[in-house]
PDB file of C-alpha atoms in Angstrom:
ATOM      1  CA  MET A   1    -156.355 153.607  -7.698  1.00 73.00           C
ATOM      2  CA  THR A   2    -154.518 153.515 -11.025  1.00 93.00           C
ATOM      3  CA  THR A   3    -155.717 150.995 -13.579  1.00 97.00           C
ATOM      4  CA  THR A   4    -152.918 149.046 -15.199  1.00 98.00           C
ATOM      5  CA  HIS A   5    -152.999 147.425 -18.627  1.00 98.00           C
ATOM      6  CA  ALA A   6    -151.159 144.212 -19.405  1.00 98.00           C
ATOM      7  CA  THR A   7    -151.145 141.069 -21.494  1.00 98.00           C
ATOM      8  CA  ILE A   8    -150.517 137.476 -20.504  1.00 98.00           C
ATOM      9  CA  ASN A   9    -149.941 134.543 -22.826  1.00 98.00           C
ATOM     10  CA  ILE A  10    -152.554 131.815 -22.492  1.00 98.00           C
ATOM     11  CA  ASP A  11    -152.201 128.814 -24.808  1.00 97.00           C
ATOM     12  CA  GLY A  12    -150.199 130.900 -27.238  1.00 97.00           C
ATOM     13  CA  LEU A  13    -152.691 133.793 -27.227  1.00 98.00           C
ATOM     14  CA  ASP A  14    -151.954 137.225 -25.773  1.00 98.00           C
ATOM     15  CA  ILE A  15    -154.856 138.079 -23.485  1.00 98.00           C
ATOM     16  CA  PHE A  16    -155.148 141.760 -22.619  1.00 98.00           C
ATOM     17  CA  TYR A  17    -156.559 142.784 -19.263  1.00 98.00           C
ATOM     18  CA  ARG A  18    -157.177 145.815 -17.081  1.00 98.00           C
ATOM     19  CA  GLU A  19    -156.426 145.574 -13.372  1.00 98.00           C
ATOM     20  CA  ALA A  20    -156.590 147.790 -10.318  1.00 98.00           C
ATOM     21  CA  GLY A  21    -156.622 147.508  -6.554  1.00 98.00           C
ATOM     22  CA  ASP A  22    -154.675 145.547  -3.972  1.00 97.00           C
ATOM     23  CA  PRO A  23    -154.138 141.971  -5.234  1.00 96.00           C
ATOM     24  CA  THR A  24    -154.667 140.714  -1.679  1.00 96.00           C
ATOM     25  CA  ALA A  25    -158.125 142.334  -1.506  1.00 96.00           C
ATOM     26  CA  PRO A  26    -161.313 140.468  -2.476  1.00 97.00           C
ATOM     27  CA  THR A  27    -161.465 140.002  -6.233  1.00 98.00           C
ATOM     28  CA  VAL A  28    -164.105 141.069  -8.750  1.00 98.00           C
ATOM     29  CA  LEU A  29    -163.813 139.549 -12.235  1.00 98.00           C
ATOM     30  CA  LEU A  30    -165.502 141.656 -14.917  1.00 99.00           C
ATOM     31  CA  LEU A  31    -166.536 139.841 -18.117  1.00 98.00           C
ATOM     32  CA  HIS A  32    -167.563 141.950 -21.095  1.00 98.00           C
ATOM     33  CA  GLY A  33    -170.020 141.289 -23.893  1.00 97.00           C
ATOM     34  CA  PHE A  34    -170.658 141.955 -27.572  1.00 97.00           C
ATOM     35  CA  PRO A  35    -169.645 144.147 -29.350  1.00 96.00           C
ATOM     36  CA  THR A  36    -167.390 145.648 -26.714  1.00 97.00           C
ATOM     37  CA  SER A  37    -164.395 144.721 -24.535  1.00 98.00           C
ATOM     38  CA  SER A  38    -162.960 145.468 -21.104  1.00 98.00           C
ATOM     39  CA  HIS A  39    -163.149 149.100 -22.234  1.00 98.00           C
ATOM     40  CA  GLN A  40    -166.772 149.038 -21.080  1.00 97.00           C
ATOM     41  CA  PHE A  41    -165.503 148.763 -17.486  1.00 98.00           C
ATOM     42  CA  ARG A  42    -163.008 151.655 -17.670  1.00 98.00           C
ATOM     43  CA  HIS A  43    -165.103 153.785 -15.278  1.00 97.00           C
ATOM     44  CA  LEU A  44    -166.350 150.990 -13.030  1.00 98.00           C
ATOM     45  CA  ILE A  45    -162.852 149.681 -12.270  1.00 98.00           C
ATOM     46  CA  PRO A  46    -161.633 152.817 -10.451  1.00 98.00           C
ATOM     47  CA  ALA A  47    -165.010 153.133  -8.719  1.00 98.00           C
ATOM     48  CA  LEU A  48    -164.404 149.762  -7.014  1.00 98.00           C
ATOM     49  CA  SER A  49    -160.635 149.435  -6.740  1.00 98.00           C
ATOM     50  CA  ASP A  50    -160.250 151.308  -3.453  1.00 97.00           C
ATOM     51  CA  ARG A  51    -161.562 148.175  -1.692  1.00 96.00           C
ATOM     52  CA  TYR A  52    -161.334 145.401  -4.263  1.00 97.00           C
ATOM     53  CA  HIS A  53    -158.936 143.741  -6.633  1.00 98.00           C
ATOM     54  CA  VAL A  54    -160.701 144.353  -9.943  1.00 98.00           C
ATOM     55  CA  ILE A  55    -159.692 142.613 -13.138  1.00 98.00           C
ATOM     56  CA  ALA A  56    -161.245 142.683 -16.615  1.00 98.00           C
ATOM     57  CA  PRO A  57    -159.886 140.594 -19.517  1.00 98.00           C
ATOM     58  CA  ASP A  58    -160.662 140.937 -23.207  1.00 98.00           C
ATOM     59  CA  LEU A  59    -161.965 137.764 -24.832  1.00 98.00           C
ATOM     60  CA  PRO A  60    -159.982 136.387 -27.782  1.00 98.00           C
ATOM     61  CA  GLY A  61    -161.150 138.210 -30.906  1.00 98.00           C
ATOM     62  CA  PHE A  62    -162.263 141.239 -28.872  1.00 98.00           C
ATOM     63  CA  GLY A  63    -160.608 144.375 -27.617  1.00 98.00           C
ATOM     64  CA  PHE A  64    -156.836 144.209 -27.451  1.00 98.00           C
ATOM     65  CA  SER A  65    -156.540 140.448 -26.978  1.00 98.00           C
ATOM     66  CA  ALA A  66    -155.211 138.247 -29.761  1.00 98.00           C
ATOM     67  CA  MET A  67    -157.481 137.569 -32.720  1.00 98.00           C
ATOM     68  CA  PRO A  68    -156.225 134.243 -34.080  1.00 98.00           C
ATOM     69  CA  GLY A  69    -157.525 133.133 -37.454  1.00 97.00           C
ATOM     70  CA  ARG A  70    -160.478 130.803 -37.659  1.00 97.00           C
ATOM     71  CA  ASP A  71    -158.177 128.206 -39.213  1.00 96.00           C
ATOM     72  CA  VAL A  72    -156.223 127.859 -35.964  1.00 97.00           C
ATOM     73  CA  PHE A  73    -158.826 128.738 -33.302  1.00 98.00           C
ATOM     74  CA  THR A  74    -162.477 127.723 -33.183  1.00 98.00           C
ATOM     75  CA  TYR A  75    -164.582 130.620 -31.953  1.00 98.00           C
ATOM     76  CA  SER A  76    -167.053 128.936 -29.630  1.00 98.00           C
ATOM     77  CA  PHE A  77    -168.203 129.908 -26.167  1.00 98.00           C
ATOM     78  CA  ASP A  78    -166.706 126.726 -24.767  1.00 98.00           C
ATOM     79  CA  ASN A  79    -163.301 127.697 -26.174  1.00 98.00           C
ATOM     80  CA  LEU A  80    -163.569 131.309 -24.994  1.00 98.00           C
ATOM     81  CA  ALA A  81    -164.495 130.098 -21.515  1.00 98.00           C
ATOM     82  CA  GLY A  82    -161.571 127.679 -21.602  1.00 98.00           C
ATOM     83  CA  ILE A  83    -159.134 130.513 -22.296  1.00 98.00           C
ATOM     84  CA  ILE A  84    -160.627 132.726 -19.579  1.00 98.00           C
ATOM     85  CA  GLY A  85    -160.587 129.797 -17.159  1.00 98.00           C
ATOM     86  CA  LYS A  86    -156.860 129.348 -17.798  1.00 98.00           C
ATOM     87  CA  PHE A  87    -156.467 133.120 -17.425  1.00 98.00           C
ATOM     88  CA  THR A  88    -157.968 132.915 -13.916  1.00 98.00           C
ATOM     89  CA  ASP A  89    -155.634 130.011 -13.146  1.00 98.00           C
ATOM     90  CA  ALA A  90    -152.569 131.929 -14.336  1.00 98.00           C
ATOM     91  CA  LEU A  91    -153.480 134.971 -12.213  1.00 98.00           C
ATOM     92  CA  GLN A  92    -154.424 132.727  -9.276  1.00 97.00           C
ATOM     93  CA  LEU A  93    -157.975 134.060  -9.055  1.00 98.00           C
ATOM     94  CA  ASN A  94    -159.295 131.409  -6.721  1.00 96.00           C
ATOM     95  CA  HIS A  95    -162.265 133.221  -5.144  1.00 97.00           C
ATOM     96  CA  TYR A  96    -164.149 136.094  -6.731  1.00 98.00           C
ATOM     97  CA  VAL A  97    -167.421 137.782  -7.482  1.00 98.00           C
ATOM     98  CA  VAL A  98    -168.069 137.449 -11.192  1.00 98.00           C
ATOM     99  CA  TYR A  99    -169.695 140.305 -13.114  1.00 98.00           C
ATOM    100  CA  LEU A 100    -171.612 139.054 -16.141  1.00 98.00           C
ATOM    101  CA  PHE A 101    -172.643 141.213 -19.069  1.00 98.00           C
ATOM    102  CA  ASP A 102    -174.093 139.860 -22.319  1.00 97.00           C
ATOM    103  CA  TYR A 103    -171.474 137.392 -23.725  1.00 98.00           C
ATOM    104  CA  GLY A 104    -169.799 137.515 -20.333  1.00 98.00           C
ATOM    105  CA  ALA A 105    -172.697 135.497 -18.906  1.00 98.00           C
ATOM    106  CA  PRO A 106    -172.118 132.264 -20.851  1.00 98.00           C
ATOM    107  CA  ILE A 107    -168.388 132.632 -20.152  1.00 98.00           C
ATOM    108  CA  GLY A 108    -168.815 133.272 -16.435  1.00 98.00           C
ATOM    109  CA  PHE A 109    -171.474 130.629 -15.907  1.00 98.00           C
ATOM    110  CA  ARG A 110    -169.219 128.061 -17.573  1.00 98.00           C
ATOM    111  CA  LEU A 111    -166.505 129.060 -15.087  1.00 98.00           C
ATOM    112  CA  ALA A 112    -169.002 128.522 -12.279  1.00 98.00           C
ATOM    113  CA  LEU A 113    -170.002 125.099 -13.587  1.00 98.00           C
ATOM    114  CA  ARG A 114    -166.352 124.040 -13.875  1.00 97.00           C
ATOM    115  CA  ASN A 115    -165.092 125.512 -10.589  1.00 97.00           C
ATOM    116  CA  PRO A 116    -168.101 126.358  -8.418  1.00 98.00           C
ATOM    117  CA  GLU A 117    -165.960 126.745  -5.311  1.00 97.00           C
ATOM    118  CA  ARG A 118    -164.373 129.865  -6.781  1.00 98.00           C
ATOM    119  CA  ILE A 119    -167.600 131.865  -7.089  1.00 98.00           C
ATOM    120  CA  ALA A 120    -168.262 134.163  -4.125  1.00 97.00           C
ATOM    121  CA  GLY A 121    -171.204 135.874  -5.794  1.00 98.00           C
ATOM    122  CA  VAL A 122    -172.729 136.943  -9.097  1.00 98.00           C
ATOM    123  CA  ILE A 123    -173.496 140.372 -10.510  1.00 98.00           C
ATOM    124  CA  THR A 124    -175.511 140.163 -13.713  1.00 98.00           C
ATOM    125  CA  GLN A 125    -176.060 143.169 -15.948  1.00 98.00           C
ATOM    126  CA  SER A 126    -178.074 141.738 -18.838  1.00 96.00           C
ATOM    127  CA  GLY A 127    -176.236 138.477 -18.226  1.00 97.00           C
ATOM    128  CA  ASN A 128    -179.011 136.117 -19.215  1.00 97.00           C
ATOM    129  CA  ALA A 129    -179.688 132.503 -18.192  1.00 98.00           C
ATOM    130  CA  TYR A 130    -183.407 132.084 -18.996  1.00 98.00           C
ATOM    131  CA  LEU A 131    -185.380 131.711 -22.209  1.00 94.00           C
ATOM    132  CA  GLU A 132    -187.825 134.388 -21.128  1.00 94.00           C
ATOM    133  CA  GLY A 133    -185.002 136.909 -21.065  1.00 94.00           C
ATOM    134  CA  VAL A 134    -184.316 136.581 -24.794  1.00 93.00           C
ATOM    135  CA  SER A 135    -186.085 139.288 -26.778  1.00 90.00           C
ATOM    136  CA  GLY A 136    -187.420 139.224 -30.319  1.00 90.00           C
ATOM    137  CA  ALA A 137    -184.221 140.967 -31.410  1.00 87.00           C
ATOM    138  CA  PHE A 138    -182.691 137.468 -31.473  1.00 90.00           C
ATOM    139  CA  ASN A 139    -185.162 136.132 -34.065  1.00 94.00           C
ATOM    140  CA  PRO A 140    -182.766 136.479 -37.035  1.00 94.00           C
ATOM    141  CA  ILE A 141    -180.037 134.731 -35.049  1.00 96.00           C
ATOM    142  CA  GLN A 142    -182.419 131.946 -34.071  1.00 95.00           C
ATOM    143  CA  ALA A 143    -183.331 131.524 -37.747  1.00 96.00           C
ATOM    144  CA  TYR A 144    -179.619 131.016 -38.423  1.00 97.00           C
ATOM    145  CA  TRP A 145    -179.476 128.323 -35.744  1.00 97.00           C
ATOM    146  CA  GLN A 146    -182.327 126.460 -37.398  1.00 96.00           C
ATOM    147  CA  ASP A 147    -180.861 126.829 -40.885  1.00 97.00           C
ATOM    148  CA  PRO A 148    -177.160 127.794 -40.938  1.00 97.00           C
ATOM    149  CA  SER A 149    -177.250 128.673 -44.610  1.00 97.00           C
ATOM    150  CA  THR A 150    -175.094 131.287 -46.306  1.00 97.00           C
ATOM    151  CA  ALA A 151    -178.182 133.408 -46.822  1.00 97.00           C
ATOM    152  CA  ASN A 152    -179.089 133.346 -43.135  1.00 97.00           C
ATOM    153  CA  ARG A 153    -175.459 134.021 -42.178  1.00 98.00           C
ATOM    154  CA  ASN A 154    -175.282 137.014 -44.484  1.00 97.00           C
ATOM    155  CA  ALA A 155    -178.594 138.295 -43.112  1.00 96.00           C
ATOM    156  CA  LEU A 156    -176.844 138.844 -39.773  1.00 97.00           C
ATOM    157  CA  ARG A 157    -174.133 141.137 -41.119  1.00 97.00           C
ATOM    158  CA  GLY A 158    -176.294 144.111 -40.271  1.00 96.00           C
ATOM    159  CA  PHE A 159    -175.616 143.362 -36.591  1.00 96.00           C
ATOM    160  CA  LEU A 160    -171.994 144.341 -37.290  1.00 98.00           C
ATOM    161  CA  ALA A 161    -172.765 147.666 -39.012  1.00 97.00           C
ATOM    162  CA  PRO A 162    -171.766 151.023 -37.473  1.00 97.00           C
ATOM    163  CA  GLU A 163    -175.358 152.172 -37.042  1.00 97.00           C
ATOM    164  CA  THR A 164    -176.204 148.966 -35.182  1.00 96.00           C
ATOM    165  CA  THR A 165    -173.225 149.279 -32.857  1.00 97.00           C
ATOM    166  CA  ARG A 166    -174.176 152.844 -32.036  1.00 96.00           C
ATOM    167  CA  SER A 167    -177.813 151.897 -31.466  1.00 95.00           C
ATOM    168  CA  GLN A 168    -176.785 149.223 -28.963  1.00 95.00           C
ATOM    169  CA  TYR A 169    -175.545 152.067 -26.777  1.00 96.00           C
ATOM    170  CA  SER A 170    -178.347 154.533 -27.416  1.00 95.00           C
ATOM    171  CA  ALA A 171    -181.472 152.355 -27.631  1.00 93.00           C
ATOM    172  CA  GLY A 172    -183.405 152.628 -24.396  1.00 92.00           C
ATOM    173  CA  ALA A 173    -181.053 155.187 -22.853  1.00 93.00           C
ATOM    174  CA  THR A 174    -182.894 158.097 -21.279  1.00 90.00           C
ATOM    175  CA  ASN A 175    -179.998 160.454 -22.052  1.00 87.00           C
ATOM    176  CA  PRO A 176    -178.243 159.235 -25.223  1.00 89.00           C
ATOM    177  CA  ALA A 177    -176.273 162.484 -25.411  1.00 88.00           C
ATOM    178  CA  GLY A 178    -174.504 161.459 -22.216  1.00 87.00           C
ATOM    179  CA  ILE A 179    -172.965 158.388 -23.868  1.00 93.00           C
ATOM    180  CA  ALA A 180    -169.359 158.967 -24.919  1.00 93.00           C
ATOM    181  CA  PRO A 181    -168.942 158.351 -28.660  1.00 96.00           C
ATOM    182  CA  GLU A 182    -165.472 156.858 -28.232  1.00 96.00           C
ATOM    183  CA  ALA A 183    -167.075 153.738 -26.702  1.00 96.00           C
ATOM    184  CA  TYR A 184    -169.047 152.630 -29.740  1.00 97.00           C
ATOM    185  CA  THR A 185    -166.432 154.073 -32.110  1.00 98.00           C
ATOM    186  CA  LEU A 186    -163.744 151.830 -30.590  1.00 98.00           C
ATOM    187  CA  ASP A 187    -166.080 148.838 -30.725  1.00 98.00           C
ATOM    188  CA  GLN A 188    -166.740 149.448 -34.396  1.00 98.00           C
ATOM    189  CA  ALA A 189    -163.087 149.912 -35.254  1.00 98.00           C
ATOM    190  CA  LEU A 190    -162.337 146.522 -33.736  1.00 98.00           C
ATOM    191  CA  LEU A 191    -165.311 144.882 -35.449  1.00 98.00           C
ATOM    192  CA  ASP A 192    -164.051 146.280 -38.764  1.00 98.00           C
ATOM    193  CA  ARG A 193    -160.698 144.465 -38.550  1.00 98.00           C
ATOM    194  CA  PRO A 194    -160.286 142.074 -41.501  1.00 98.00           C
ATOM    195  CA  GLY A 195    -161.772 138.710 -40.584  1.00 98.00           C
ATOM    196  CA  ASN A 196    -163.516 139.819 -37.410  1.00 98.00           C
ATOM    197  CA  ASP A 197    -166.907 139.757 -39.102  1.00 98.00           C
ATOM    198  CA  GLU A 198    -166.615 136.014 -39.705  1.00 98.00           C
ATOM    199  CA  ILE A 199    -165.538 135.479 -36.087  1.00 98.00           C
ATOM    200  CA  GLN A 200    -168.622 137.291 -34.832  1.00 98.00           C
ATOM    201  CA  LEU A 201    -170.892 135.348 -37.175  1.00 98.00           C
ATOM    202  CA  ASP A 202    -169.388 132.094 -35.867  1.00 98.00           C
ATOM    203  CA  LEU A 203    -170.235 133.204 -32.342  1.00 98.00           C
ATOM    204  CA  PHE A 204    -173.785 134.132 -33.358  1.00 98.00           C
ATOM    205  CA  LEU A 205    -174.196 130.558 -34.575  1.00 98.00           C
ATOM    206  CA  ASP A 206    -172.661 129.072 -31.439  1.00 98.00           C
ATOM    207  CA  TYR A 207    -174.843 131.165 -29.128  1.00 97.00           C
ATOM    208  CA  GLN A 208    -177.346 128.315 -29.308  1.00 97.00           C
ATOM    209  CA  SER A 209    -174.924 126.339 -27.119  1.00 98.00           C
ATOM    210  CA  ASN A 210    -175.530 128.886 -24.371  1.00 97.00           C
ATOM    211  CA  VAL A 211    -179.292 128.427 -24.539  1.00 97.00           C
ATOM    212  CA  ALA A 212    -178.774 124.666 -24.376  1.00 97.00           C
ATOM    213  CA  LEU A 213    -176.748 125.225 -21.188  1.00 98.00           C
ATOM    214  CA  TYR A 214    -179.499 127.185 -19.406  1.00 98.00           C
ATOM    215  CA  PRO A 215    -180.882 124.139 -17.497  1.00 98.00           C
ATOM    216  CA  ALA A 216    -177.423 123.311 -16.125  1.00 98.00           C
ATOM    217  CA  ILE A 217    -176.843 126.949 -15.145  1.00 98.00           C
ATOM    218  CA  GLN A 218    -180.216 127.098 -13.412  1.00 98.00           C
ATOM    219  CA  ALA A 219    -179.449 123.869 -11.545  1.00 98.00           C
ATOM    220  CA  TRP A 220    -176.158 125.353 -10.343  1.00 98.00           C
ATOM    221  CA  LEU A 221    -177.945 128.501  -9.191  1.00 98.00           C
ATOM    222  CA  ARG A 222    -180.491 126.424  -7.256  1.00 98.00           C
ATOM    223  CA  ASN A 223    -177.884 124.235  -5.632  1.00 98.00           C
ATOM    224  CA  ALA A 224    -175.253 126.887  -4.910  1.00 98.00           C
ATOM    225  CA  ASN A 225    -177.692 129.713  -4.096  1.00 97.00           C
ATOM    226  CA  PRO A 226    -174.945 132.321  -4.575  1.00 98.00           C
ATOM    227  CA  PRO A 227    -175.399 135.943  -3.526  1.00 98.00           C
ATOM    228  CA  LEU A 228    -176.780 137.468  -6.729  1.00 98.00           C
ATOM    229  CA  LEU A 229    -177.426 141.019  -7.878  1.00 98.00           C
ATOM    230  CA  ALA A 230    -179.268 141.591 -11.148  1.00 98.00           C
ATOM    231  CA  ALA A 231    -178.898 145.237 -12.197  1.00 97.00           C
ATOM    232  CA  TRP A 232    -180.358 145.559 -15.691  1.00 96.00           C
ATOM    233  CA  GLY A 233    -181.328 148.381 -17.974  1.00 95.00           C
ATOM    234  CA  ARG A 234    -185.121 148.490 -17.866  1.00 95.00           C
ATOM    235  CA  ASN A 235    -185.204 149.319 -21.577  1.00 95.00           C
ATOM    236  CA  ASP A 236    -182.613 146.811 -22.776  1.00 94.00           C
ATOM    237  CA  PRO A 237    -183.809 145.737 -26.253  1.00 91.00           C
ATOM    238  CA  PHE A 238    -181.865 142.456 -26.215  1.00 92.00           C
ATOM    239  CA  PHE A 239    -182.246 140.904 -22.758  1.00 94.00           C
ATOM    240  CA  ILE A 240    -185.570 141.905 -21.287  1.00 94.00           C
ATOM    241  CA  GLN A 241    -186.778 142.308 -17.719  1.00 95.00           C
ATOM    242  CA  ALA A 242    -188.287 138.834 -17.491  1.00 96.00           C
ATOM    243  CA  GLY A 243    -184.783 137.379 -17.700  1.00 97.00           C
ATOM    244  CA  ALA A 244    -183.698 139.302 -14.617  1.00 97.00           C
ATOM    245  CA  GLU A 245    -186.839 138.449 -12.678  1.00 98.00           C
ATOM    246  CA  ALA A 246    -186.414 134.751 -13.491  1.00 98.00           C
ATOM    247  CA  PHE A 247    -183.308 134.533 -11.297  1.00 98.00           C
ATOM    248  CA  ARG A 248    -185.581 134.553  -8.246  1.00 98.00           C
ATOM    249  CA  ARG A 249    -186.929 131.156  -9.250  1.00 97.00           C
ATOM    250  CA  ASP A 250    -183.556 129.614  -8.505  1.00 98.00           C
ATOM    251  CA  VAL A 251    -182.035 132.176  -6.112  1.00 98.00           C
ATOM    252  CA  PRO A 252    -184.975 133.313  -3.942  1.00 98.00           C
ATOM    253  CA  ASP A 253    -182.986 136.072  -2.243  1.00 97.00           C
ATOM    254  CA  ALA A 254    -181.622 137.521  -5.486  1.00 98.00           C
ATOM    255  CA  GLU A 255    -181.488 141.308  -5.510  1.00 98.00           C
ATOM    256  CA  ILE A 256    -183.146 142.537  -8.711  1.00 98.00           C
ATOM    257  CA  THR A 257    -183.105 146.183  -9.718  1.00 97.00           C
ATOM    258  CA  PHE A 258    -183.918 147.911 -13.000  1.00 97.00           C
ATOM    259  CA  ILE A 259    -182.092 151.042 -14.067  1.00 96.00           C
ATOM    260  CA  GLU A 260    -183.738 153.564 -16.397  1.00 95.00           C
ATOM    261  CA  ALA A 261    -181.299 152.688 -19.150  1.00 96.00           C
ATOM    262  CA  GLY A 262    -180.733 150.466 -22.165  1.00 95.00           C
ATOM    263  CA  HIS A 263    -178.083 147.813 -22.816  1.00 96.00           C
ATOM    264  CA  PHE A 264    -175.122 149.830 -21.474  1.00 96.00           C
ATOM    265  CA  PRO A 265    -176.056 151.417 -18.121  1.00 96.00           C
ATOM    266  CA  LEU A 266    -172.369 151.716 -17.189  1.00 97.00           C
ATOM    267  CA  GLU A 267    -172.147 154.318 -19.969  1.00 96.00           C
ATOM    268  CA  SER A 268    -175.339 156.207 -19.188  1.00 94.00           C
ATOM    269  CA  ASN A 269    -176.035 155.550 -15.480  1.00 95.00           C
ATOM    270  CA  LEU A 270    -172.662 154.799 -13.920  1.00 96.00           C
ATOM    271  CA  GLN A 271    -173.286 156.269 -10.477  1.00 96.00           C
ATOM    272  CA  GLU A 272    -176.573 154.410 -10.072  1.00 96.00           C
ATOM    273  CA  MET A 273    -174.825 151.169 -10.948  1.00 98.00           C
ATOM    274  CA  VAL A 274    -171.976 151.847  -8.522  1.00 98.00           C
ATOM    275  CA  ALA A 275    -174.500 152.635  -5.782  1.00 98.00           C
ATOM    276  CA  LEU A 276    -175.952 149.143  -6.241  1.00 98.00           C
ATOM    277  CA  ILE A 277    -172.702 147.245  -6.728  1.00 98.00           C
ATOM    278  CA  ARG A 278    -170.670 148.548  -3.793  1.00 97.00           C
ATOM    279  CA  PRO A 279    -173.208 147.610  -1.065  1.00 97.00           C
ATOM    280  CA  PHE A 280    -173.681 144.215  -2.690  1.00 98.00           C
ATOM    281  CA  LEU A 281    -169.943 143.539  -2.667  1.00 98.00           C
ATOM    282  CA  ALA A 282    -169.747 144.727   0.925  1.00 97.00           C
ATOM    283  CA  ARG A 283    -172.426 142.203   1.910  1.00 96.00           C
ATOM    284  CA  VAL A 284    -170.707 139.397   0.033  1.00 97.00           C
ATOM    285  CA  PHE A 285    -167.300 140.132   1.497  1.00 95.00           C
ATOM    286  CA  LEU A 286    -168.644 141.229   4.897  1.00 86.00           C
ATOM    287  CA  HIS A 287    -167.191 144.690   5.286  1.00 62.00           C
ATOM    288  CA  THR A 288    -168.383 148.255   5.034  1.00 50.00           C
ATOM    289  CA  VAL A 289    -169.250 149.958   1.761  1.00 51.00           C
TER     290      VAL A 289
END
């Protein structure tokens, strides 16, 4: 089905989103990560929208959503989750499977903690909730948490460089030549907007709030025991396999699968991902694939 592109005003901010499928069908909410946007789901949306209402917003400061200045909007994961929570209210998304990728995980898990009754199931693609899932690639960011000095902040600017953005797509991919260059080129163009670097550095600092939330997330997983699919790139350099495997501690029946890919398997291994996601959704919503 055709994907539509729209914006909706939430608390004075224009939030861009992609949408496809029958609005009366079961809903799948796709939450993107860093350094990308809902663009990362451009192929997954049509692969699911024949049976599902699929919707993917851009976070403030990302993609085609508003990028308010830091003087009027505090870029924290709590605030981003607050905007996306109001987005789900405005679109009357009252029951959905949430798809968590990278930054999408702390957003989506906050939604689950605030409105657990809305969560029909969880798909996590490098959407981490355990300390053991955090790789050594985070060491410079953790140093910034411990000492938020100008020097440590500036040391993270390399995470925003073009070669780093490209490597996030290619590292660990078994067929890097199969990754479309427009994906990381768009990401970089948006990162290069004046002021966006400081926004991203603010979020690097605030990421420690997500780690602090892990015990509450794990408690929700234990108590709610939601249907959960972890489909991770085996070679992801940022969120490693142990993070996926840890979900079974709290959700014993979690389905955990590793794709021969890096951080962006939807770019390099789309059909394998779809072959995992569609049967999972069918089980959650109790109909055929």
